[in-house]
mmCIF file of C-alpha atoms and ligand atoms in Angstrom:
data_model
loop_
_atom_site.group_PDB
_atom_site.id
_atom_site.type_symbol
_atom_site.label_atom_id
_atom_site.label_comp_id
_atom_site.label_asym_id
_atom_site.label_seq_id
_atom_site.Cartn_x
_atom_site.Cartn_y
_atom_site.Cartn_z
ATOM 1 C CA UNK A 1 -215.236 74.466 38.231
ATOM 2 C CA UNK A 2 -213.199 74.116 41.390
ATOM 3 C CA UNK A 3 -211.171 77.026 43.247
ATOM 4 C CA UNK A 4 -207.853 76.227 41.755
ATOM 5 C CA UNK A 5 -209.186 76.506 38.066
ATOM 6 C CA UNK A 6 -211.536 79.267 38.808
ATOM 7 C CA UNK A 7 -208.764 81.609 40.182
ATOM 8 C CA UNK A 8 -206.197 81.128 37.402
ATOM 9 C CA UNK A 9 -208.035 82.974 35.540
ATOM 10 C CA UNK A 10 -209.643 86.500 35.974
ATOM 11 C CA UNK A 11 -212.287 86.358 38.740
ATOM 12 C CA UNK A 12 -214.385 88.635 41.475
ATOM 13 C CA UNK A 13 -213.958 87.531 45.029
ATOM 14 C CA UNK A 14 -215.896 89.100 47.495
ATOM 15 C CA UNK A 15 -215.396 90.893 51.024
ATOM 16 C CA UNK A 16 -218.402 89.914 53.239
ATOM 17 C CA UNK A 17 -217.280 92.904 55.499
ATOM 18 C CA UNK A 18 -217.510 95.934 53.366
ATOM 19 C CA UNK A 19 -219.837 93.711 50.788
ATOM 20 C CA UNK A 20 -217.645 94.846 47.804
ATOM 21 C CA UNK A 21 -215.803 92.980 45.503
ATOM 22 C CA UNK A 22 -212.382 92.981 43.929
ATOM 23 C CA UNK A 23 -210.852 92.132 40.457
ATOM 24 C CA UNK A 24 -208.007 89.440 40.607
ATOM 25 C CA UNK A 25 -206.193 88.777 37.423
ATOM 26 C CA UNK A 26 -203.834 86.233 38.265
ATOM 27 C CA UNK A 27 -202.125 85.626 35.149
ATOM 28 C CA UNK A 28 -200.863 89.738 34.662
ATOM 29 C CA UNK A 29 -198.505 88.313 37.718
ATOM 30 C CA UNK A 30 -197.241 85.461 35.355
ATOM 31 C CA UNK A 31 -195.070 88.499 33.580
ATOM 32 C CA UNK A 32 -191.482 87.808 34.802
ATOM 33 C CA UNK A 33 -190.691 89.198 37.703
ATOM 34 C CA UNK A 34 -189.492 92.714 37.194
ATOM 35 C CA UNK A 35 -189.438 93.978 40.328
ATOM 36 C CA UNK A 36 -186.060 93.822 42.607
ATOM 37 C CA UNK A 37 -184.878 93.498 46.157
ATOM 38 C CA UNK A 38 -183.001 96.666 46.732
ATOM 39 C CA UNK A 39 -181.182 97.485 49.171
ATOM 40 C CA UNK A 40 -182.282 100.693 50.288
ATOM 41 C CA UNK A 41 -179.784 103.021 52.056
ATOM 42 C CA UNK A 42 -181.804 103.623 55.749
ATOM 43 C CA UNK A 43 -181.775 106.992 56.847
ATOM 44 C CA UNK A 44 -179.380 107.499 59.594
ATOM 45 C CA UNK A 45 -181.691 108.339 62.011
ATOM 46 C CA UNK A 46 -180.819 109.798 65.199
ATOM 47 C CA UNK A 47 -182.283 107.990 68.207
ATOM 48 C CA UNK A 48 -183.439 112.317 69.563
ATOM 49 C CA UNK A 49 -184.030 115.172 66.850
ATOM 50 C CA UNK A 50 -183.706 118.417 68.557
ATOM 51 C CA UNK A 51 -186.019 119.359 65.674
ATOM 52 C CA UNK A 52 -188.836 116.509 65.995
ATOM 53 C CA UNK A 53 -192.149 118.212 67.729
ATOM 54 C CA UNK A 54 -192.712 114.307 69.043
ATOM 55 C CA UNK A 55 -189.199 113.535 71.206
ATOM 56 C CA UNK A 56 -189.155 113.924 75.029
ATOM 57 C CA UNK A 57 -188.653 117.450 76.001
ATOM 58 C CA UNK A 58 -189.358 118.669 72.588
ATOM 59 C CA UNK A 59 -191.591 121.440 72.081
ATOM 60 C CA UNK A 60 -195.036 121.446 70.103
ATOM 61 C CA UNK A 61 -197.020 124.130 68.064
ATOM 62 C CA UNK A 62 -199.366 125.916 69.875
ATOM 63 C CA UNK A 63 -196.149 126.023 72.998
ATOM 64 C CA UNK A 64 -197.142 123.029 74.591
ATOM 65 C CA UNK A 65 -193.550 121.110 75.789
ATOM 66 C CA UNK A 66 -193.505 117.204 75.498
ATOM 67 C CA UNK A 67 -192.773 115.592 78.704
ATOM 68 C CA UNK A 68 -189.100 113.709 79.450
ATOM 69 C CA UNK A 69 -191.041 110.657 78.702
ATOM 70 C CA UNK A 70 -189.494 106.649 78.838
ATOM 71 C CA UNK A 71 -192.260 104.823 77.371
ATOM 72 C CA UNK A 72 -195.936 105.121 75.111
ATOM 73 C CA UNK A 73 -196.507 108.561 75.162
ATOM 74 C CA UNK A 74 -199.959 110.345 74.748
ATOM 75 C CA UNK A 75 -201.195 113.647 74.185
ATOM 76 C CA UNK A 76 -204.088 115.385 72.693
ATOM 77 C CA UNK A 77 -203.498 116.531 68.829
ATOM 78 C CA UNK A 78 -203.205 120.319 68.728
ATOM 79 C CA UNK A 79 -204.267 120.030 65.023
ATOM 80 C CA UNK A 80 -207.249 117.844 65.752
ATOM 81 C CA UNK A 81 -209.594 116.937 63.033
ATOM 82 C CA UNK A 82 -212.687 117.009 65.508
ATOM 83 C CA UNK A 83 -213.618 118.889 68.730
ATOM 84 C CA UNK A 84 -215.234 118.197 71.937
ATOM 85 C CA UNK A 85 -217.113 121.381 72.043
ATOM 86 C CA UNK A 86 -218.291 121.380 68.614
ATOM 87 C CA UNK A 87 -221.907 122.731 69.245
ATOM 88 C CA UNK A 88 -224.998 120.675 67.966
ATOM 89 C CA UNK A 89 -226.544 121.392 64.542
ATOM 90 C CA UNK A 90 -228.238 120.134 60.800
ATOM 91 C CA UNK A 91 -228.761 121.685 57.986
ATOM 92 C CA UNK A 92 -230.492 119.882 54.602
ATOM 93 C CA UNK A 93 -231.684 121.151 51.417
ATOM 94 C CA UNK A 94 -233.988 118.960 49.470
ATOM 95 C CA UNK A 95 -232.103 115.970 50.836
ATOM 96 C CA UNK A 96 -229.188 117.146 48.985
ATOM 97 C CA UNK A 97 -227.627 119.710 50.847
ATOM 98 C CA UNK A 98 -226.986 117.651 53.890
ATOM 99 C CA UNK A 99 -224.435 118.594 56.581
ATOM 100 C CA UNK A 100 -223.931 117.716 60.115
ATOM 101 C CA UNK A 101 -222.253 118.627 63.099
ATOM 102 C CA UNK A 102 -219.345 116.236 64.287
ATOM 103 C CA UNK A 103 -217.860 116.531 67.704
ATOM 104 C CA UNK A 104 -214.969 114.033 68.836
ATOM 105 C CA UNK A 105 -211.384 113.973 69.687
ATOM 106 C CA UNK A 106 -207.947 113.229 68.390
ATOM 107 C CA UNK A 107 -205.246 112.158 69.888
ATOM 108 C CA UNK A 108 -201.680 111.180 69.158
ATOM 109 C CA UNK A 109 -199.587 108.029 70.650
ATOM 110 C CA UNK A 110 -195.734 108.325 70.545
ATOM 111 C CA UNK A 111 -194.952 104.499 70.838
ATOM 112 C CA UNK A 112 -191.545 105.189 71.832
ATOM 113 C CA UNK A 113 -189.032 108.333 72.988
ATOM 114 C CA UNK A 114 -186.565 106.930 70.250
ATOM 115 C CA UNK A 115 -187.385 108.755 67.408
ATOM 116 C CA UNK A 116 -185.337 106.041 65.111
ATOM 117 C CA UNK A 117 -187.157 103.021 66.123
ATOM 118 C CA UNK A 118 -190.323 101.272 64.618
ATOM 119 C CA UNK A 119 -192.861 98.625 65.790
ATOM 120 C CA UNK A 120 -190.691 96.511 63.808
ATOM 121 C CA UNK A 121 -187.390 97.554 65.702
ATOM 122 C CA UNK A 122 -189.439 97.919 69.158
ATOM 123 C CA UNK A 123 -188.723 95.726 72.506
ATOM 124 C CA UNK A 124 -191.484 93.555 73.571
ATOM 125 C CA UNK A 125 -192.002 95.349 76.412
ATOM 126 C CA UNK A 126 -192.022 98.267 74.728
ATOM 127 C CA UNK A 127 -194.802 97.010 72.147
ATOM 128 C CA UNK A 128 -196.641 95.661 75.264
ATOM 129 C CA UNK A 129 -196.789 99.568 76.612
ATOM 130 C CA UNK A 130 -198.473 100.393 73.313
ATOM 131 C CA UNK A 131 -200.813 97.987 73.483
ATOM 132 C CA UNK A 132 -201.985 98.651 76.835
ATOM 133 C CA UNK A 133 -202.340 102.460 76.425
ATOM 134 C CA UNK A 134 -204.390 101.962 72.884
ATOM 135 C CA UNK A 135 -206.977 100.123 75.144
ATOM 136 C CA UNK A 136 -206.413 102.912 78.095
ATOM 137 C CA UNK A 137 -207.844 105.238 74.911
ATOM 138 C CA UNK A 138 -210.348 102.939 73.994
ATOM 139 C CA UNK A 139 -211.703 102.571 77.358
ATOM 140 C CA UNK A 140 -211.036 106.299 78.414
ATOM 141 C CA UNK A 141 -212.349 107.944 75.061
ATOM 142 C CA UNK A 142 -215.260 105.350 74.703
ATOM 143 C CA UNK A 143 -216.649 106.412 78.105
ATOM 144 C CA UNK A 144 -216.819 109.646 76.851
ATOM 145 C CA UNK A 145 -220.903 110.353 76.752
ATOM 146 C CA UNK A 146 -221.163 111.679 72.932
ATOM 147 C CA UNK A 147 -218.351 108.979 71.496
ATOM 148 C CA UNK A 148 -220.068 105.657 69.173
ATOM 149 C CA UNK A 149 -216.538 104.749 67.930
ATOM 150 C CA UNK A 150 -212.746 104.714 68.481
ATOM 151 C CA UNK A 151 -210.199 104.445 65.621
ATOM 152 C CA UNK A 152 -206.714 103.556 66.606
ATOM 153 C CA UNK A 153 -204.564 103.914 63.584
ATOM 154 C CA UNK A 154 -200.960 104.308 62.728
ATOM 155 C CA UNK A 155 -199.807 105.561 59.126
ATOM 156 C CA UNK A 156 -196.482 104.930 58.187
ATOM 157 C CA UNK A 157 -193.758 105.909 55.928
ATOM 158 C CA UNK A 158 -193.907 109.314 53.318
ATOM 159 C CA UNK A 159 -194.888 107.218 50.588
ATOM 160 C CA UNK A 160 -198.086 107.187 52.913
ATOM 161 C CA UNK A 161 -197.719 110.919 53.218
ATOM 162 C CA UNK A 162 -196.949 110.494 57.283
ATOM 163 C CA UNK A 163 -194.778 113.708 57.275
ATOM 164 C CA UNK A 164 -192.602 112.693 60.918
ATOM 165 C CA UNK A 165 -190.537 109.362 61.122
ATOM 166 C CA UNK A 166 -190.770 109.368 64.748
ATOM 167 C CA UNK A 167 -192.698 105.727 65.759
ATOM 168 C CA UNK A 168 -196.630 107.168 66.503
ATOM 169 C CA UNK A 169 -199.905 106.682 65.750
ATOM 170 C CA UNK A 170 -203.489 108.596 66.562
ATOM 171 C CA UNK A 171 -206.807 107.639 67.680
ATOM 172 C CA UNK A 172 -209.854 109.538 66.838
ATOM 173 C CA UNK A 173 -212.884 109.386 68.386
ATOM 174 C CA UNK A 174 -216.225 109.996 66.735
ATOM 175 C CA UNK A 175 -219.835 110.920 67.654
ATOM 176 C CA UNK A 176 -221.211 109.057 64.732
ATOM 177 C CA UNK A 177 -219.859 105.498 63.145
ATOM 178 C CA UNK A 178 -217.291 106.299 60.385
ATOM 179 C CA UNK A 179 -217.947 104.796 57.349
ATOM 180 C CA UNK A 180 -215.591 101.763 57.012
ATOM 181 C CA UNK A 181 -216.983 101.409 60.833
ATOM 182 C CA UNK A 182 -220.550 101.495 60.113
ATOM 183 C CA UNK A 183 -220.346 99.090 57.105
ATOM 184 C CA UNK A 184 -218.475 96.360 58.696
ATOM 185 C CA UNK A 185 -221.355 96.704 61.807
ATOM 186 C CA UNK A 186 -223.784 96.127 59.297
ATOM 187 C CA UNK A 187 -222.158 93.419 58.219
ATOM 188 C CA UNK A 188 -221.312 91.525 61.099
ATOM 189 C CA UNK A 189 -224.871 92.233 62.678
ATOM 190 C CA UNK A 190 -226.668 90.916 59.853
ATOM 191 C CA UNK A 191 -224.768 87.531 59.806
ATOM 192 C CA UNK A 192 -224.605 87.426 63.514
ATOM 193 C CA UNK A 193 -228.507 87.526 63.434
ATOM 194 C CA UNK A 194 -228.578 84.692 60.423
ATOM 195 C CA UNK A 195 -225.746 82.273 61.676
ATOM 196 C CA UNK A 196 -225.535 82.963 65.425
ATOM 197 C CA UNK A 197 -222.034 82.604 65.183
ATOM 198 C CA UNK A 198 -219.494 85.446 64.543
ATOM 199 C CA UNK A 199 -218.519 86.378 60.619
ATOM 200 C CA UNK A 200 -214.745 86.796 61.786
ATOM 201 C CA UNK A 201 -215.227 83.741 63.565
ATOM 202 C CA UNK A 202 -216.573 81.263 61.413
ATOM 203 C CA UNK A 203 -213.891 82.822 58.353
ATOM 204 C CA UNK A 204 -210.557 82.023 60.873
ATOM 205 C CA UNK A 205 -211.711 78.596 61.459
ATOM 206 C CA UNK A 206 -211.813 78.288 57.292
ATOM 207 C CA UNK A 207 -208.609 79.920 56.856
ATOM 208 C CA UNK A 208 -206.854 77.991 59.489
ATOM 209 C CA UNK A 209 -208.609 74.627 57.938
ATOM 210 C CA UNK A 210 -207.270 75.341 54.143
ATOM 211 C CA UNK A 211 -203.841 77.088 55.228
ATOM 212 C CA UNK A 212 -203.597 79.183 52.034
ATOM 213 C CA UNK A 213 -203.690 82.837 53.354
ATOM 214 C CA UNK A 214 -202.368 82.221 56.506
ATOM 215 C CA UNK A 215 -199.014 83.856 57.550
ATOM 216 C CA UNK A 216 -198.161 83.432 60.793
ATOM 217 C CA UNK A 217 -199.930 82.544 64.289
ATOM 218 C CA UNK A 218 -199.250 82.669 67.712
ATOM 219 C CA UNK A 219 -200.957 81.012 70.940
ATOM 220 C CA UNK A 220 -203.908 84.315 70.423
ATOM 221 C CA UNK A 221 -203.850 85.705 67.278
ATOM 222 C CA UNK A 222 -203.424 85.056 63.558
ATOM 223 C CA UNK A 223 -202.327 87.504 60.604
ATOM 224 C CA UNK A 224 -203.470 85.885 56.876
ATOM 225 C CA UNK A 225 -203.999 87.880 53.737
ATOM 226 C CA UNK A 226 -207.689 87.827 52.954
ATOM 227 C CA UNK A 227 -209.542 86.422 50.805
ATOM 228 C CA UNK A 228 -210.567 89.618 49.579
ATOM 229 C CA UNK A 229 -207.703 91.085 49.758
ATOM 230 C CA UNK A 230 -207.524 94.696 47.674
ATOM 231 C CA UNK A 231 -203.836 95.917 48.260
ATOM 232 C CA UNK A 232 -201.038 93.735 47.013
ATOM 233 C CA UNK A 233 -199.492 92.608 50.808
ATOM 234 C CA UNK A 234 -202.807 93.261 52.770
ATOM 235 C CA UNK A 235 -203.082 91.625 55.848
ATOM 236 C CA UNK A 236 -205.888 90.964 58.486
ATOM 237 C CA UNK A 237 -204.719 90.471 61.843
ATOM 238 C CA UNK A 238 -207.250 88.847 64.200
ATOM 239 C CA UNK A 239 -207.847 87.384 67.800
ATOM 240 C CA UNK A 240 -208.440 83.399 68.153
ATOM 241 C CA UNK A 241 -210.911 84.930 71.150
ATOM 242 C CA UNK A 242 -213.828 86.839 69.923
ATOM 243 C CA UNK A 243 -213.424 89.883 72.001
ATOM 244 C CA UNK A 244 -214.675 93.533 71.132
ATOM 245 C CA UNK A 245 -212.443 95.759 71.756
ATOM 246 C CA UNK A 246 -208.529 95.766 73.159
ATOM 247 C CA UNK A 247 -209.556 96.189 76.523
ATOM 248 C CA UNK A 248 -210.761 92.783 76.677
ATOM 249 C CA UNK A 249 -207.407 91.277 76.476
ATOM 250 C CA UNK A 250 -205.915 89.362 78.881
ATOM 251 C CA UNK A 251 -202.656 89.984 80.033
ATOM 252 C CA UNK A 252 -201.250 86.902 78.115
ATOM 253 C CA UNK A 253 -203.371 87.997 74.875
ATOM 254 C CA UNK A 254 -202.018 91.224 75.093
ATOM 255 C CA UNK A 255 -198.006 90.280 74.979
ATOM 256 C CA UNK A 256 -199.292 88.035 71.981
ATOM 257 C CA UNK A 257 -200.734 90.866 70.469
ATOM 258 C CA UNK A 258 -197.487 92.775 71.074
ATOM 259 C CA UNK A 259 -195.173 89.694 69.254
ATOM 260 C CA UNK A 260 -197.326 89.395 66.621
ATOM 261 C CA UNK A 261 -197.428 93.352 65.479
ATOM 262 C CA UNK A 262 -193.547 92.747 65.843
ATOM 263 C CA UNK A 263 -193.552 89.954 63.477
ATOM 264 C CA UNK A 264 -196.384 91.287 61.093
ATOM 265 C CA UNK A 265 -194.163 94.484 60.808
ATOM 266 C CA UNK A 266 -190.723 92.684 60.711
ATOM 267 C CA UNK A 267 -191.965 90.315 57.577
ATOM 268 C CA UNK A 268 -193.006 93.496 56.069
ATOM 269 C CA UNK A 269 -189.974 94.909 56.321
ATOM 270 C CA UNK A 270 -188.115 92.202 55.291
ATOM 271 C CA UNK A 271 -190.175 91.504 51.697
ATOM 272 C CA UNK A 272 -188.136 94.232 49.902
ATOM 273 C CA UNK A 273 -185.386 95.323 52.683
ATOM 274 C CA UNK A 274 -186.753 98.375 53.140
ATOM 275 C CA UNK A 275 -188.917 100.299 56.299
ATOM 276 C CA UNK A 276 -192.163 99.279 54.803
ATOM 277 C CA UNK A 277 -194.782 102.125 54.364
ATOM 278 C CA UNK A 278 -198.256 101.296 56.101
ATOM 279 C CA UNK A 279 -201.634 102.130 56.702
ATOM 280 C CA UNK A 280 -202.662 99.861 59.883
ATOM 281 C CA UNK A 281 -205.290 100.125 62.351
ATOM 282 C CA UNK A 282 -207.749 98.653 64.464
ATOM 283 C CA UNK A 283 -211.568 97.925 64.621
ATOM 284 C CA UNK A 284 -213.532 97.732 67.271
ATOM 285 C CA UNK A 285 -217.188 97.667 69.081
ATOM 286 C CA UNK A 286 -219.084 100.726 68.405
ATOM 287 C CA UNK A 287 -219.027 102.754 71.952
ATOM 288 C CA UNK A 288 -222.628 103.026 72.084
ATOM 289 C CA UNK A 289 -223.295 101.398 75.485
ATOM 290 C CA UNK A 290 -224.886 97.899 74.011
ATOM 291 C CA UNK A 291 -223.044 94.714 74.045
ATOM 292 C CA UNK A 292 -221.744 93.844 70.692
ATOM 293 C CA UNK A 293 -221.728 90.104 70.479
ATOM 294 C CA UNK A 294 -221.335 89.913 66.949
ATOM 295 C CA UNK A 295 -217.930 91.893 66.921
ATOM 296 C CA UNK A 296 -215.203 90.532 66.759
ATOM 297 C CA UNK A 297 -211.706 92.643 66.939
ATOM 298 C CA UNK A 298 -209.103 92.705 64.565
ATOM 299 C CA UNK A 299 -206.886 94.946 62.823
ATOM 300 C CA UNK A 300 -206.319 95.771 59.209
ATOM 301 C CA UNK A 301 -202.665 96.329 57.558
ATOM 302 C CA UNK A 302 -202.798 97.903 54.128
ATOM 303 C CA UNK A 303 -199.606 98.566 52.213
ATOM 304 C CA UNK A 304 -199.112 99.980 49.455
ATOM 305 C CA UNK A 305 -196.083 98.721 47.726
ATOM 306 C CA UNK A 306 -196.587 96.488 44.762
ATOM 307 C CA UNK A 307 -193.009 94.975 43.718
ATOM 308 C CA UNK A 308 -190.073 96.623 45.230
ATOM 309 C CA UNK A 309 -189.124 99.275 47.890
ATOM 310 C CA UNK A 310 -189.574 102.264 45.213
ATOM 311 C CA UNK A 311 -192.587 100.700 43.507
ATOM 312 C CA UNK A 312 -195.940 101.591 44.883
ATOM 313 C CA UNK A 313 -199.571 100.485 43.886
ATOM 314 C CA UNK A 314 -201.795 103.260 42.879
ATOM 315 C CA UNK A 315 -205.300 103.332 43.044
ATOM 316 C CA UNK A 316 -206.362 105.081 39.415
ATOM 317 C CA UNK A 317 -208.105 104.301 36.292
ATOM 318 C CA UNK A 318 -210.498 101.533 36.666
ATOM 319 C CA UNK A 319 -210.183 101.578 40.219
ATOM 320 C CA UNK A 320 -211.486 104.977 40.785
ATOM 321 C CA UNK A 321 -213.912 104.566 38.058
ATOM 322 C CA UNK A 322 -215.331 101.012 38.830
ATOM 323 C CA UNK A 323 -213.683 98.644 40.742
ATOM 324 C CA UNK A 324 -210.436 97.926 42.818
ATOM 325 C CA UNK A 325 -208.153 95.160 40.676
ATOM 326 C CA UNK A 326 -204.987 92.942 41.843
ATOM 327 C CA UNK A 327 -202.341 91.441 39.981
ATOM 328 C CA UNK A 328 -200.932 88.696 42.523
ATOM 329 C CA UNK A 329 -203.276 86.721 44.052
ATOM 330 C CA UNK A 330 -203.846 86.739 48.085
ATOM 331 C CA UNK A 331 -202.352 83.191 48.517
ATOM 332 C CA UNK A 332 -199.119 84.486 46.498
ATOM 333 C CA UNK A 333 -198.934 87.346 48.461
ATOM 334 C CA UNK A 334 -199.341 85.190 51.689
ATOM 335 C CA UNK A 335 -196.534 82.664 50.580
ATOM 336 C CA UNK A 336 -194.419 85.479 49.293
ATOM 337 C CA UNK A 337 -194.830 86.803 53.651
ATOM 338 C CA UNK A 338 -194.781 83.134 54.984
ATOM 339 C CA UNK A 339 -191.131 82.533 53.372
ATOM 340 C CA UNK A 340 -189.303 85.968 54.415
ATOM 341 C CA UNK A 341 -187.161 85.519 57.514
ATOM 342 C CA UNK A 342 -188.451 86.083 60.986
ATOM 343 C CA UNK A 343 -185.917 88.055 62.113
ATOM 344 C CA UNK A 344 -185.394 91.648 61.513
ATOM 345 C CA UNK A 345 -182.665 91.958 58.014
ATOM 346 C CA UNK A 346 -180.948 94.961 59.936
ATOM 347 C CA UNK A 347 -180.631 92.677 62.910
ATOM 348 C CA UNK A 348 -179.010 89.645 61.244
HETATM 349 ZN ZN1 LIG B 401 -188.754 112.317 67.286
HETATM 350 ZN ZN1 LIG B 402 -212.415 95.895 59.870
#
């Protein structure tokens, strides 16, 4: 059975990263298409809210007063999830009472002082700033003598439950591997070992060979839908250079890095008119002091509308009980991305 005949019907593919798999059944998409392209009304949003605890020269809980500031922005979270000073210490019952003690930071990155923008409305420049403070963090954070891993992420939108429009994102930083962290390490060890060659490596070169998932490339980076793709418009956004981590980039990789998070965001945007709600984020080389040769970095997108602005895929049902299932398959979803237009629809 070839591919084409083996994914019109229901099938598992596989994600060699987290080793899970997910349920595709094309044909449920054959339904007419019921979903529509509204227009939904943007908020008016003003470029400063006097009531926004993010906007220059606002202040924050805990009486801390944001700085007049023109570009990226950072500060340290003053609800943060995880502390530097959280003392050492176990506990374990039988092996099932286990807890441990988790010390880290959090931080928060205000991408921009306008609180109506987002990366999708952002200058180059502007996006540029962003990327070179994430890897500031990175760098900064990673140094840190009881921090193994970095999470830059950015959630989006209140269908996402991100409570302040204001463009920002976080970055936590861990003692221990998270868990998405620590199984894609696993991962990408184990098939560095077997293949010397790099997992994310070795899959671009057979996406950019077949052209089916692929949405859009620049001179360093490509964005494709995966293979393995769970959420309907699920993107994986990743280097041409195997680097580790965003410090690594060049000056030149990192404006591509900057037009490309434009354009990812942009085509989101423009799918169903709307400010498209997000999860994104980045992954990158444990901060453990070894090299990492068999990491590669990249950045997952996961979104969670389904058909229209209003109409949102929920994880429930079979998915919590057994497996995560798709309707569309990644290559629709891919085209469906490839064909919006490139520019902005509130700019045209
Ligand atoms: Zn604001
Ligand atoms: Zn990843």
């Amino acid at each position: 059975m070839n591919f084409s005949e083996l994914v019109s019907r229901p099938h598992r593919r596989f994600n060699p990263l987290t080793r899970e798999w997910v349920l595709v059944s094309p044909y449920r998409s054959e339904r007419p298409w019921q979903g529509q392209v509204e227009n939904v009304p943007v908020e008016a949003a003003a470029a400063y809210d006097p009531n926004c605890y993010l906007c220059p020269g606002n202040a924050r809980a805990g009486g801390l007063t944001n700085p007049a500031y023109t570009e990226a922005f950072v500060f340290d979270n003053d609800f943060a999830a995880l502390q530097p000073d959280t003392p050492a210490g176990e506990v374990e019952e039988k092996g099932l009472l286990v807890a441990r003690s988790e010390a880290g930071r959090c931080r928060v990155v205000c991408f921009s002082p306008r609180h109506d923008l987002t990366m999708a409305r952002m200058s180059l420049p502007e996006l540029r700033r962003v990327v070179d403070t994430w890897a500031e963090e990175f760098l900064e954070l990673g140094s840190l003598p009881n921090i193994r891993s970095v999470q830059v992420f950015e959630n989006r939108g209140a269908m996402m439950g991100c409570s302040n429009p204001h463009p920002h994102g976080q970055i936590w930083a861990n003692q221990t591997l998270p868990n998405e962290l620590a199984q894609e390490q696993a991962s990408l060890g184990d098939y560095y070992r077997s293949h010397a060659a790099t997992l994310l490596g070795d899959y671009l070169a057979l996406e950019l060979e077949k052209q089916e998932r692929v949405v859009w490339v620049n001179e360093h980076f490509i964005l494709l839908v995966p293979y393995w793709a769970v959420w309907p418009f699920e993107t994986l956004l990743v280097s041409r250079r195997c680097l580790s981590a965003l410090h690594e980039l060049n000056d030149e990789e990192r404006d591509a890095l900057a037009d490309i998070l434009r354009q990812t965001t942009v085509r989101y945007d423009n799918l169903f008119k709307t400010s498209f709600p997000y999860t994104m984020g980045f992954h990158q080389r444990p901060t453990d002091g070894e090299a990492h040769p068999e990491f590669h970095l990249h950045a997952h997108f996961y979104p969670p509308l389904l058909r229209s602005a209003t109409v949102r895929k929920f994880m429930v049902g079979y998915e919590m009980l057994a497996m995560p299932q798709r309707d569309i398959t990644a290559e629709t979803a891919a085209q469906w991305l490839r064909e919006v237009p490139a520019r902005h629809y509130l700019d045209l």
